[in-house]
Coordinates of C-alpha atoms in Angstrom, one line a residue:
M1479 CA 0.1 -0.1 0.0
E1480 CA 1.5 3.6 -1.0
L1481 CA 1.1 6.3 1.6
T1482 CA 0.8 9.8 0.4
V1483 CA 1.9 12.6 2.8
T1484 CA 0.4 15.9 2.1
P1485 CA 2.9 19.0 3.0
A1486 CA 2.1 21.7 5.2
K1487 CA 0.8 24.8 4.0
P1488 CA 3.3 27.7 3.9
V1489 CA 2.7 30.8 6.1
I1490 CA 4.0 34.1 4.7
D1491 CA 5.2 36.1 7.7
S1492 CA 6.1 39.5 6.1
I1493 CA 6.2 40.9 2.8
S1494 CA 7.0 44.4 1.1
E1495 CA 4.1 46.9 1.2
D1496 CA 2.6 49.2 -1.4
T1497 CA 5.0 51.9 -2.3
V1498 CA 4.8 54.9 -4.3
Y1499 CA 8.2 56.4 -6.0
D1500 CA 9.3 59.5 -7.8
K1501 CA 10.3 58.2 -11.3
S1502 CA 13.8 59.4 -10.4
E1503 CA 14.2 57.1 -7.5
A1504 CA 15.5 53.6 -7.3
A1505 CA 12.8 51.4 -5.9
E1506 CA 13.7 49.0 -2.9
P1507 CA 13.7 45.3 -3.8
L1508 CA 10.5 43.5 -2.7
K1509 CA 11.1 40.7 -0.2
V1510 CA 9.1 38.0 1.4
T1511 CA 9.8 35.8 4.4
A1512 CA 7.7 32.5 4.9
T1513 CA 7.8 29.5 7.2
V1514 CA 6.4 25.9 7.2
S1515 CA 5.7 23.6 10.0
D1516 CA 7.1 20.5 8.6
A1517 CA 10.4 19.5 7.1
G1518 CA 9.6 20.6 3.6
T1519 CA 11.5 23.0 1.3
L1520 CA 10.2 26.3 0.3
S1521 CA 10.4 27.6 -3.2
Y1522 CA 9.4 31.0 -4.6
Q1523 CA 8.0 32.4 -8.0
W1524 CA 7.3 36.1 -8.5
Y1525 CA 4.4 37.4 -10.9
F1526 CA 3.6 40.8 -12.4
T1527 CA 0.5 42.5 -13.9
E1528 CA 0.3 46.0 -15.0
S1529 CA -3.3 46.4 -13.7
Q1530 CA -5.2 45.2 -10.5
D1531 CA -7.6 43.3 -12.5
G1532 CA -5.3 41.8 -14.7
T1533 CA -3.8 38.2 -14.5
P1534 CA -0.4 38.2 -12.9
K1535 CA 2.1 36.6 -15.3
K1536 CA 5.2 34.6 -14.2
I1537 CA 8.5 36.6 -14.2
E1538 CA 11.0 34.1 -15.5
G1539 CA 14.1 33.4 -13.4
E1540 CA 12.7 35.3 -10.3
T1541 CA 12.5 32.5 -8.0
S1542 CA 14.2 33.8 -4.6
E1543 CA 12.8 35.7 -1.7
T1544 CA 14.0 38.9 -3.1
L1545 CA 12.7 40.6 -6.4
Y1546 CA 14.8 43.4 -7.8
L1547 CA 12.5 46.0 -9.7
D1548 CA 12.8 47.7 -13.0
Q1549 CA 13.3 51.6 -12.7
G1550 CA 10.2 53.3 -13.5
Q1551 CA 7.9 50.3 -13.9
T1552 CA 4.5 50.9 -12.4
G1553 CA 2.4 47.7 -11.7
Y1554 CA 1.3 44.9 -9.2
Y1555 CA 3.6 42.1 -8.1
Q1556 CA 2.7 38.8 -6.4
V1557 CA 4.8 36.0 -4.9
K1558 CA 3.7 32.3 -4.8
V1559 CA 5.3 30.3 -1.9
T1560 CA 5.5 26.6 -2.4
N1561 CA 6.2 23.8 0.0
N1562 CA 7.2 20.6 -1.3
D1563 CA 7.4 17.4 0.7
A1564 CA 10.7 16.4 2.3
N1565 CA 11.4 14.1 -0.6
G1566 CA 11.0 17.0 -3.1
N1567 CA 7.7 15.6 -4.9
S1568 CA 6.2 18.3 -6.7
D1569 CA 2.9 16.4 -7.2
T1570 CA 2.2 16.9 -3.6
A1571 CA 3.3 20.5 -3.3
V1572 CA 1.1 23.0 -1.4
S1573 CA 1.3 26.8 -2.3
V1574 CA 0.1 30.0 -1.2
K1575 CA 0.0 33.3 -3.0
S1576 CA 0.4 36.8 -1.5
D1577 CA -1.9 39.7 -2.1
L1578 CA -1.0 42.0 -4.9
I1579 CA 1.8 44.8 -4.1
K1580 CA 1.2 48.0 -5.8
I1581 CA 4.5 49.8 -6.9
E1582 CA 3.9 53.1 -8.5
F1583 CA 6.2 55.5 -10.3
G1584 CA 5.2 59.2 -10.8
D1585 CA 6.2 62.7 -10.5
Y1586 CA 6.7 63.3 -6.6
V1587 CA 8.8 65.3 -4.2
A1588 CA 8.4 63.9 -0.8
R1589 CA 7.4 60.6 0.8
I1590 CA 6.4 59.3 4.2
G1591 CA 7.0 55.7 4.5
N1592 CA 5.5 54.1 1.5
K1593 CA 3.3 57.2 0.4
A1594 CA 4.6 59.8 -2.0
Y1595 CA 3.5 63.4 -2.3
A1596 CA 3.5 66.1 -4.9
T1597 CA 5.2 68.7 -2.6
L1598 CA 6.9 68.7 0.6
N1599 CA 4.1 70.9 2.0
E1600 CA 1.7 68.2 1.4
A1601 CA 3.7 65.5 2.9
V1602 CA 4.3 67.8 6.1
E1603 CA 0.4 68.2 6.3
N1604 CA -0.3 64.5 6.2
A1605 CA 2.4 63.6 8.6
N1606 CA 2.0 62.4 12.1
S1607 CA 4.2 63.5 15.0
G1608 CA 7.3 61.5 15.1
D1609 CA 7.3 60.7 11.3
T1610 CA 10.3 61.2 9.1
V1611 CA 9.5 63.1 5.8
Y1612 CA 11.8 62.4 3.0
L1613 CA 12.7 65.1 0.3
I1614 CA 13.2 62.5 -2.6
K1615 CA 14.5 64.9 -5.1
D1616 CA 15.6 68.5 -5.7
A1617 CA 12.4 70.8 -5.6
E1618 CA 11.4 74.4 -5.8
L1619 CA 9.3 75.8 -3.0
Q1620 CA 6.0 77.4 -4.3
Q1621 CA 4.4 77.6 -1.0
N1622 CA 5.8 78.2 2.5
I1623 CA 5.6 75.5 5.0
T1624 CA 4.4 75.6 8.7
I1625 CA 5.2 72.7 10.9
N1626 CA 3.3 72.1 14.1
K1627 CA 4.2 68.6 15.0
N1628 CA 7.7 66.8 15.7
L1629 CA 9.2 65.7 12.5
V1630 CA 12.5 64.6 11.0
L1631 CA 13.1 66.1 7.6
E1632 CA 15.4 63.6 5.7
G1633 CA 16.9 65.3 2.5
K1634 CA 19.0 62.1 1.1
G1635 CA 21.2 65.0 -0.3
N1636 CA 18.6 66.9 -2.1
T1637 CA 17.8 70.6 -2.2
L1638 CA 14.7 72.6 -1.6
K1639 CA 15.0 76.1 -3.2
R1640 CA 13.0 79.2 -2.7
T1641 CA 11.2 80.9 -5.7
E1642 CA 9.6 84.1 -6.2
A1643 CA 6.4 82.5 -5.0
S1644 CA 7.8 82.0 -1.6
K1645 CA 9.8 84.9 -1.0
N1646 CA 7.6 86.9 1.3
S1647 CA 8.0 85.0 4.5
A1648 CA 10.1 82.3 5.9
M1649 CA 10.7 79.2 3.7
I1650 CA 9.7 77.1 6.9
T1651 CA 8.1 78.1 10.1
L1652 CA 8.0 75.8 13.3
S1653 CA 5.1 76.4 15.5
G1654 CA 5.7 74.7 18.8
A1655 CA 7.4 71.7 17.0
K1656 CA 10.7 69.9 17.5
V1657 CA 12.2 69.4 14.0
K1658 CA 15.5 67.7 13.0
I1659 CA 16.8 68.3 9.4
H1660 CA 19.3 65.8 8.0
Q1661 CA 21.1 65.6 4.5
M1662 CA 19.0 68.4 3.2
T1663 CA 19.9 71.8 1.6
L1664 CA 17.6 74.7 2.1
D1665 CA 18.4 77.3 -0.3
G1666 CA 17.1 80.9 -0.4
G1667 CA 17.6 81.6 -3.9
A1668 CA 20.3 84.4 -3.7
V1669 CA 23.1 84.4 -6.5
W1670 CA 26.2 85.9 -5.4
T1671 CA 27.8 88.1 -8.1
G1672 CA 30.3 90.8 -8.2
N1673 CA 33.8 91.2 -6.6
V1674 CA 34.7 88.4 -4.2
N1675 CA 35.1 89.7 -0.7
D1676 CA 38.3 88.5 1.0
I1677 CA 36.6 87.8 4.3
L1678 CA 33.3 86.4 2.9
N1679 CA 34.9 84.4 0.2
R1680 CA 31.9 85.3 -2.2
G1681 CA 30.6 88.2 -4.1
T1682 CA 28.4 90.8 -2.2
S1683 CA 25.9 91.5 -5.1
N1684 CA 22.7 89.4 -5.4
S1685 CA 21.3 88.7 -8.9
G1686 CA 18.8 86.3 -7.6
I1687 CA 15.9 86.3 -5.0
A1688 CA 15.8 89.0 -2.2
A1689 CA 13.4 87.7 0.4
N1690 CA 11.3 89.0 3.2
G1691 CA 12.0 86.2 5.7
A1692 CA 14.7 83.9 7.0
I1693 CA 15.1 80.4 5.7
V1694 CA 13.5 78.9 9.1
R1695 CA 11.6 81.0 11.7
I1696 CA 11.4 79.1 14.9
M1697 CA 8.0 80.3 16.8
G1698 CA 8.3 78.0 19.8
G1699 CA 10.0 74.8 19.6
E1700 CA 13.4 73.4 18.5
L1701 CA 15.3 73.0 15.2
E1702 CA 18.4 70.7 15.0
L1703 CA 20.6 70.9 12.1
L1704 CA 22.3 67.4 11.5
D1705 CA 25.1 66.3 9.2
G1706 CA 24.7 67.2 5.6
T1707 CA 22.3 69.9 6.1
S1708 CA 22.9 73.4 4.8
L1709 CA 20.9 76.6 5.2
Q1710 CA 22.4 78.9 2.5
N1711 CA 22.0 81.8 0.0
N1712 CA 19.2 83.7 1.6
V1713 CA 19.0 87.5 1.5
N1714 CA 16.4 88.7 4.3
Q1715 CA 15.2 92.2 3.9
K1716 CA 13.3 92.3 7.0
E1717 CA 14.6 94.7 9.6
Y1718 CA 13.7 93.2 13.0
A1719 CA 10.8 91.1 13.9
E1720 CA 11.5 88.5 11.2
A1721 CA 15.1 89.3 10.6
G1722 CA 18.1 86.8 10.4
G1723 CA 19.7 85.9 7.3
A1724 CA 19.0 82.0 7.7
V1725 CA 17.2 81.5 11.1
C1726 CA 14.9 83.7 13.2
V1727 CA 14.7 82.1 16.8
E1728 CA 12.0 83.6 19.0
D1729 CA 10.6 83.6 22.4
G1730 CA 12.3 80.7 24.1
S1731 CA 13.0 78.6 21.1
T1732 CA 16.0 76.7 20.4
L1733 CA 18.4 76.2 17.4
K1734 CA 20.9 73.5 17.6
L1735 CA 23.8 73.1 15.1
N1736 CA 25.0 69.5 15.3
G1737 CA 26.8 68.9 12.2
G1738 CA 25.1 71.3 9.6
K1739 CA 26.0 74.3 7.9
I1740 CA 24.8 78.0 7.8
V1741 CA 26.4 79.6 5.0
N1742 CA 26.5 82.6 2.6
N1743 CA 23.3 84.4 3.9
H1744 CA 22.7 88.1 4.3
T1745 CA 20.3 90.3 6.4
S1746 CA 19.6 93.9 5.8
K1747 CA 20.1 94.6 9.7
Y1748 CA 20.8 92.2 12.3
G1749 CA 22.1 88.5 12.4
G1750 CA 23.5 87.4 8.9
A1751 CA 23.2 83.8 9.9
V1752 CA 20.8 83.8 13.0
I1753 CA 19.0 86.2 15.0
A1754 CA 17.7 85.2 18.5
F1755 CA 15.5 87.3 20.8
H1756 CA 13.2 86.9 23.8
S1757 CA 15.0 84.5 25.8
A1758 CA 15.8 82.2 22.9
S1759 CA 18.7 79.8 22.9
V1760 CA 21.3 78.9 20.1
V1761 CA 23.6 75.6 20.8
L1762 CA 26.6 75.1 18.5
I1763 CA 28.0 71.5 18.9
N1764 CA 29.5 70.8 15.5
G1765 CA 29.2 72.3 12.0
Q1766 CA 30.1 75.7 10.2
V1767 CA 28.8 79.0 10.2
A1768 CA 30.6 80.9 7.5
G1769 CA 30.2 83.7 4.7
N1770 CA 27.2 85.4 6.3
S1771 CA 26.7 89.2 6.5
A1772 CA 24.7 91.8 8.3
G1773 CA 24.0 95.4 7.3
T1774 CA 24.2 96.6 11.0
S1775 CA 25.5 94.1 13.6
G1776 CA 26.0 90.4 14.2
A1777 CA 27.4 89.2 11.1
A1778 CA 26.8 85.6 12.1
F1779 CA 24.8 85.8 15.3
C1780 CA 22.7 88.6 16.9
M1781 CA 21.6 87.7 20.3
D1782 CA 19.3 90.2 21.6
H1783 CA 17.4 90.5 24.9
N1784 CA 18.1 87.6 27.2
S1785 CA 19.1 85.2 24.5
T1786 CA 21.9 82.7 25.2
I1787 CA 24.5 81.2 22.9
T1788 CA 26.5 78.2 23.9
M1789 CA 29.4 76.7 22.0
K1790 CA 30.5 73.2 23.2
V1791 CA 31.9 69.8 22.0
S1792 CA 30.2 66.5 22.5
E1793 CA 31.8 63.8 24.4
G1794 CA 34.9 62.3 22.5
E1795 CA 35.1 65.3 20.1
T1796 CA 37.8 67.8 20.1
E1797 CA 37.0 70.4 17.1
G1798 CA 33.4 71.4 17.6
A1799 CA 31.6 74.2 15.5
V1800 CA 33.4 76.7 13.6
I1801 CA 32.3 80.4 13.2
E1802 CA 34.5 81.9 10.5
N1803 CA 34.7 84.4 7.5
N1804 CA 31.5 86.4 8.6
R1805 CA 31.6 90.2 8.1
T1806 CA 29.6 93.3 9.1
P1807 CA 30.2 97.1 8.7
G1808 CA 28.9 97.5 12.3
S1809 CA 29.8 95.4 15.5
G1810 CA 29.9 91.9 16.4
G1811 CA 31.7 89.9 13.6
A1812 CA 30.8 86.5 15.0
I1813 CA 28.5 87.1 18.0
W1814 CA 26.7 90.4 19.0
L1815 CA 25.3 89.8 22.6
A1816 CA 22.8 92.2 24.6
N1817 CA 21.7 91.0 28.0
G1818 CA 22.0 87.2 27.7
K1819 CA 24.9 84.9 28.0
A1820 CA 27.5 83.4 25.6
E1821 CA 29.2 80.3 26.9
L1822 CA 32.1 79.7 24.8
Q1823 CA 33.4 76.2 25.9
G1824 CA 34.5 74.7 22.6
G1825 CA 34.9 75.1 18.8
T1826 CA 36.7 77.9 16.9
I1827 CA 36.0 81.5 16.2
R1828 CA 38.3 82.8 13.5
N1829 CA 38.8 85.3 10.7
N1830 CA 35.6 87.4 11.2
Y1831 CA 35.5 91.0 10.6
A1832 CA 33.4 93.9 12.3
V1833 CA 34.4 97.2 10.8
S1834 CA 33.2 99.1 14.0
D1835 CA 34.3 96.7 16.8
G1836 CA 34.2 93.2 18.2
S1837 CA 35.0 91.0 15.3
A1838 CA 34.5 87.8 17.6
V1839 CA 32.2 89.1 20.2
F1840 CA 30.6 92.6 20.9
M1841 CA 29.2 92.9 24.3
S1842 CA 26.4 95.5 24.0
G1843 CA 24.2 95.1 27.1
S1844 CA 24.4 93.8 30.6
G1845 CA 25.2 90.2 29.3
T1846 CA 28.0 87.9 30.4
V1847 CA 30.6 86.2 28.3
N1848 CA 32.2 83.1 29.8
L1849 CA 35.4 82.4 27.6
G1850 CA 36.6 79.0 28.1
S1851 CA 38.3 76.8 25.5
T1852 CA 36.8 78.2 22.5
Y1853 CA 39.6 78.9 20.1
V1854 CA 39.5 82.7 19.1
V1855 CA 42.1 83.5 16.2
S1856 CA 42.6 85.9 13.4
N1857 CA 39.7 88.2 14.3
R1858 CA 40.3 92.0 14.3
S1859 CA 39.7 93.3 17.9
A1860 CA 38.2 90.0 18.9
I1861 CA 36.3 90.8 22.1
R1862 CA 34.9 94.3 22.8
V1863 CA 33.6 94.9 26.3
A1864 CA 31.6 97.8 25.9
N1865 CA 29.1 96.7 28.7
G1866 CA 28.3 93.5 30.5
T1867 CA 30.8 91.0 32.2
L1868 CA 33.7 89.1 30.7
N1869 CA 34.8 86.0 32.6
L1870 CA 38.1 84.1 31.4
T1871 CA 37.3 80.6 32.6
G1872 CA 39.8 78.6 30.6
P1873 CA 41.6 76.9 29.4
I1874 CA 42.2 80.1 27.3
R1875 CA 43.0 79.5 23.6
M1876 CA 43.3 82.9 21.9
N1877 CA 45.9 85.5 20.9
D1878 CA 43.3 88.0 19.6
M1879 CA 42.8 91.4 21.3
I1880 CA 40.4 92.2 24.1
S1881 CA 39.1 95.7 23.9
L1882 CA 37.9 97.1 27.4
A1883 CA 35.6 100.4 27.3
R1884 CA 36.5 103.1 29.6
G1885 CA 36.4 101.9 33.4
K1886 CA 35.3 98.3 32.4
M1887 CA 37.0 95.2 34.0
M1888 CA 37.4 91.5 33.2
N1889 CA 37.3 88.8 35.5
I1890 CA 39.9 86.1 35.6
K1891 CA 38.9 82.6 36.7
T1892 CA 41.6 80.5 35.4
S1893 CA 45.3 80.1 35.6
S1894 CA 45.1 77.5 32.5
Y1895 CA 46.1 78.9 29.1
G1896 CA 46.3 76.4 26.1
T1897 CA 49.4 75.9 23.8
E1898 CA 47.7 78.2 21.3
T1899 CA 47.9 81.1 23.5
S1900 CA 51.3 83.0 23.6
K1901 CA 50.3 86.5 24.4
I1902 CA 46.8 88.2 24.5
P1903 CA 46.6 92.1 23.8
V1904 CA 44.4 94.2 25.8
W1905 CA 43.3 97.5 24.3
I1906 CA 42.4 100.1 27.3
E1907 CA 40.0 102.9 26.4
G1908 CA 41.0 105.8 28.6
Y1909 CA 44.7 104.4 28.9
T1910 CA 46.7 106.6 31.4
S1911 CA 50.5 106.8 32.0
A1912 CA 49.5 106.5 35.7
G1913 CA 48.3 103.2 35.2
A1914 CA 45.1 101.5 36.5
K1915 CA 43.5 98.3 37.5
F1916 CA 41.7 96.5 34.7
A1917 CA 41.1 92.9 36.0
N1918 CA 40.0 91.0 39.1
A1919 CA 41.1 87.3 39.5
D1920 CA 39.6 84.8 42.1
T1921 CA 43.0 83.9 43.4
K1922 CA 46.6 85.3 43.6
E1923 CA 47.8 82.5 41.5
Q1924 CA 45.3 83.4 38.7
A1925 CA 46.2 86.9 38.9
Q1926 CA 50.0 86.3 38.7
A1927 CA 49.5 83.8 35.7
A1928 CA 47.5 86.5 33.7
T1929 CA 50.4 89.0 34.0
E1930 CA 52.5 86.5 32.0
V1931 CA 50.2 86.3 29.1
L1932 CA 48.3 89.7 29.1
Y1933 CA 49.9 92.8 27.8
I1934 CA 48.6 96.3 27.0
S1935 CA 48.4 97.0 23.2
N1936 CA 48.0 100.7 23.2
G1937 CA 50.6 101.6 25.6
T1938 CA 54.0 100.5 26.9
L1939 CA 53.3 100.1 30.6
P1940 CA 53.8 96.6 32.1
V1941 CA 51.1 94.3 33.6
Y1942 CA 51.5 93.4 37.1
S1943 CA 49.3 91.8 40.0
V1944 CA 48.7 92.8 43.5
G1945 CA 46.9 90.0 45.4
T1946 CA 44.0 89.2 43.3
E1947 CA 44.1 92.3 41.3
V1948 CA 45.6 93.1 37.9
F1949 CA 46.9 96.4 36.9
Y1950 CA 49.0 98.0 34.1
G1951 CA 51.4 100.7 35.1
N1952 CA 54.7 100.9 36.8
P1953 CA 54.5 98.3 39.8
T1954 CA 54.9 99.8 43.2
N1955 CA 57.7 98.3 45.4
I1956 CA 58.0 98.5 49.1
Q1957 CA 61.6 97.9 50.5
I1958 CA 62.3 97.6 54.4
T1959 CA 65.6 99.6 54.9
K1960 CA 65.6 98.9 58.8
N1961 CA 64.1 95.8 60.1
L1962 CA 63.0 94.9 63.6
P1963 CA 65.7 93.2 65.8
E1964 CA 65.2 89.4 66.4
E1965 CA 65.1 90.2 70.1
H1966 CA 64.8 93.1 72.5
T1967 CA 65.0 93.5 76.1
I1968 CA 63.7 96.3 78.4
M1969 CA 63.0 96.6 82.2
T1970 CA 59.5 96.8 83.8
G1971 CA 57.8 100.0 83.9
K1972 CA 59.8 101.4 80.9
E1973 CA 58.2 102.4 77.6
L1974 CA 58.7 100.0 74.6
I1975 CA 59.8 101.8 71.5
L1976 CA 60.0 99.8 68.2
T1977 CA 61.2 101.5 64.9
V1978 CA 61.0 100.1 61.4
E1979 CA 62.0 102.3 58.1
A1980 CA 60.9 101.5 54.6
E1981 CA 60.9 103.1 51.2
I1982 CA 58.5 103.0 48.4
S1983 CA 59.4 103.4 44.7
P1984 CA 58.5 105.2 42.7
A1985 CA 58.2 107.8 45.3
E1986 CA 55.0 109.3 44.3
A1987 CA 53.4 105.8 44.0
G1988 CA 51.4 106.4 47.3
N1989 CA 51.7 106.6 51.1
L1990 CA 53.1 104.0 53.3
V1991 CA 50.8 102.6 56.1
Y1992 CA 52.3 100.8 59.0
T1993 CA 50.0 98.3 60.7
W1994 CA 51.3 96.9 63.9
Y1995 CA 50.6 93.5 65.4
Q1996 CA 51.1 91.7 68.6
A1997 CA 51.4 87.8 68.1
Q1998 CA 51.5 84.7 70.3
D1999 CA 54.8 83.4 69.1
K2000 CA 57.9 84.0 67.1
E2001 CA 56.1 82.5 64.0
G2002 CA 53.5 85.5 64.2
N2003 CA 50.5 83.1 65.1
G2004 CA 47.5 84.5 66.6
A2005 CA 48.2 88.2 65.7
V2006 CA 45.9 91.0 66.5
V2007 CA 46.2 94.7 65.2
I2008 CA 47.4 97.0 67.9
A2009 CA 48.0 100.1 65.9
E2010 CA 47.9 101.6 62.2
N2011 CA 49.6 104.8 61.4
Q2012 CA 50.2 106.5 58.2
G2013 CA 52.7 109.5 57.7
A2014 CA 56.2 110.4 59.2
Q2015 CA 55.6 108.8 62.8
G2016 CA 53.6 105.7 61.6
N2017 CA 57.0 103.6 61.5
I2018 CA 57.3 104.0 65.3
L2019 CA 55.3 101.9 67.9
K2020 CA 55.4 103.2 71.5
L2021 CA 54.0 101.1 74.4
G2022 CA 54.3 102.6 77.8
D2023 CA 54.7 100.9 81.4
C2024 CA 55.3 97.4 80.3
S2025 CA 54.9 94.3 82.6
E2026 CA 57.2 91.6 83.2
G2027 CA 57.1 88.8 80.6
E2028 CA 57.7 88.2 76.9
C2029 CA 55.9 89.6 73.9
Y2030 CA 56.0 89.4 70.2
F2031 CA 55.4 92.1 67.7
Y2032 CA 55.8 92.7 63.9
C2033 CA 54.9 95.5 61.6
E2034 CA 52.8 95.1 58.0
I2035 CA 53.8 97.8 55.7
S2036 CA 51.5 98.6 52.7
V2037 CA 50.4 101.5 50.3
D2038 CA 47.2 103.6 50.8
N2039 CA 46.1 103.0 47.2
G2040 CA 46.4 99.1 47.3
K2041 CA 48.9 98.9 44.3
A2042 CA 51.6 96.7 46.1
D2043 CA 51.4 93.7 48.0
P2044 CA 52.1 94.5 51.7
V2045 CA 55.7 93.3 53.1
R2046 CA 56.1 92.1 56.7
T2047 CA 59.1 92.7 59.1
N2048 CA 60.8 90.2 61.3
V2049 CA 58.6 89.1 64.3
T2050 CA 60.7 90.7 67.3
K2051 CA 60.7 88.8 70.8
V2052 CA 60.4 91.6 73.5
I2053 CA 61.6 90.3 76.9
V2054 CA 60.4 92.6 79.9
E2055 CA 62.5 92.2 83.2
K2056 CA 62.4 93.8 86.5
F2057 CA 66.3 94.5 86.3
V2058 CA 69.2 94.0 84.1
P2059 CA 70.6 90.6 85.2
A2060 CA 74.1 90.9 86.8
K2061 CA 74.7 87.3 85.8
K2062 CA 74.8 88.0 82.2
A2063 CA 77.6 90.7 82.6
I2064 CA 79.5 88.4 84.9
E2065 CA 79.4 85.6 82.3
K2066 CA 80.6 88.1 79.5
F2067 CA 83.5 89.3 81.6
T2068 CA 84.5 85.8 82.3
A2069 CA 84.4 84.8 78.6
I2070 CA 86.7 87.7 77.7
K2071 CA 89.1 86.9 80.2

């Protein structure tokens, strides 16, 4: 008797879905996975029909789990999965066919998953929060885009370019959304012509589009520019509310540069690359900001109101973002800062030019600049402290000039200077031959270290420190010409008179102040002030009617204007006895004999 075994029916576990492609795209291959519950062997056969109602025809030779598609071929595909028995007997085979898979090619710009759209705007409107929207080919922007959901815009190396139809506002506006852009170029349509500027490395005339908006306007939310992303060639004629050559960051919003570029943009007034206001935030981690220009101030960044800008490097990185080759006829070549904060803790600021002042940073308002490890080099008059607070937090990596407005100080909070730092010039407005203090340090060591790298560029006077204060001018020196004796003996009831003499140079540097102390031991421990005198008799200490015992005294000599470190005399031991001991006189006589 012959036994016939029927193989198990195959189960299709997964298969490619319907997909729409632009005709310029290469389609992804179709894939199927199937399983069977017995020991049978699976085989595959792919079929094709041009219409949904047509009969699929066998595609000769396509007998694997994967089918590579012909470019531009619209139609329907099907796969038959067959399970033969363990002995390979085809007459007992069991098969199952998939549903039809629609592959469509057409004229599309964007895609979400397997669905394509004629415009990027249409794709954004149909996206769900968290989706990735793909720009699948170069496209022209005919209608400005508003994004109010969290998205990733994936450009795949393609460009979205502004047209005359989209020139009257920002190309893309974020409204309470977090958006990341990767491998996409957003081009504002400017065409740079004319003589090439040696800072910008481009022409300064525009024969292309002049817009009335930035490339991206962030009205609540966050924009992150990732690798391969470029915001470029935009001319923004708006003067403030929607200013910024490439990005306008408003009302607590955030811009992150994490591998992208902002290049070759211009604004008629403020922020050739970016304007930020009303407590907005800009974070530069990696990437480039270059070739941007502003008509008034902030060739690269205009940080208005309480907005903050941070330059830092991600863990394991060393280079960070670069702000370079930006130019303005006004102030702030790289950064113009009002009342917010600039945390410069990584990256590079180089070769920026502000014709007025502050080619790296111009401090206009009450803001704070914390200059750390950002490399500042080849900027004319790099940091201008017109107002606000400049803190050197270190390690300092710069040789460019620091310019201090009249009466302004800087704060030194480090003694660490990188190998790139040799000397840092400081330009003092109101420089005087009498010298003056221009910096405060947290420690004496930091102040001393500063004197080794800082020098005054608009004068010849040296830089020196007194305690935690840093001055320019001729340093004041105090020299003790008559010190206190190591030991002094008097009889009880007599007046104690101690005298010290000192000189100050230069003689007109100030008045000497003598502060007398009584201590508990010869080392000067436990000292308390017993007299402070200034003038001709200040160098003399008189104490009447001394009691029997031992006392310790010393004098500290300083200058009334604080321009020299105090100096201290010997600690003298004063012995008060009831009478001059005869025993000592006899011993002395015996020794001579």
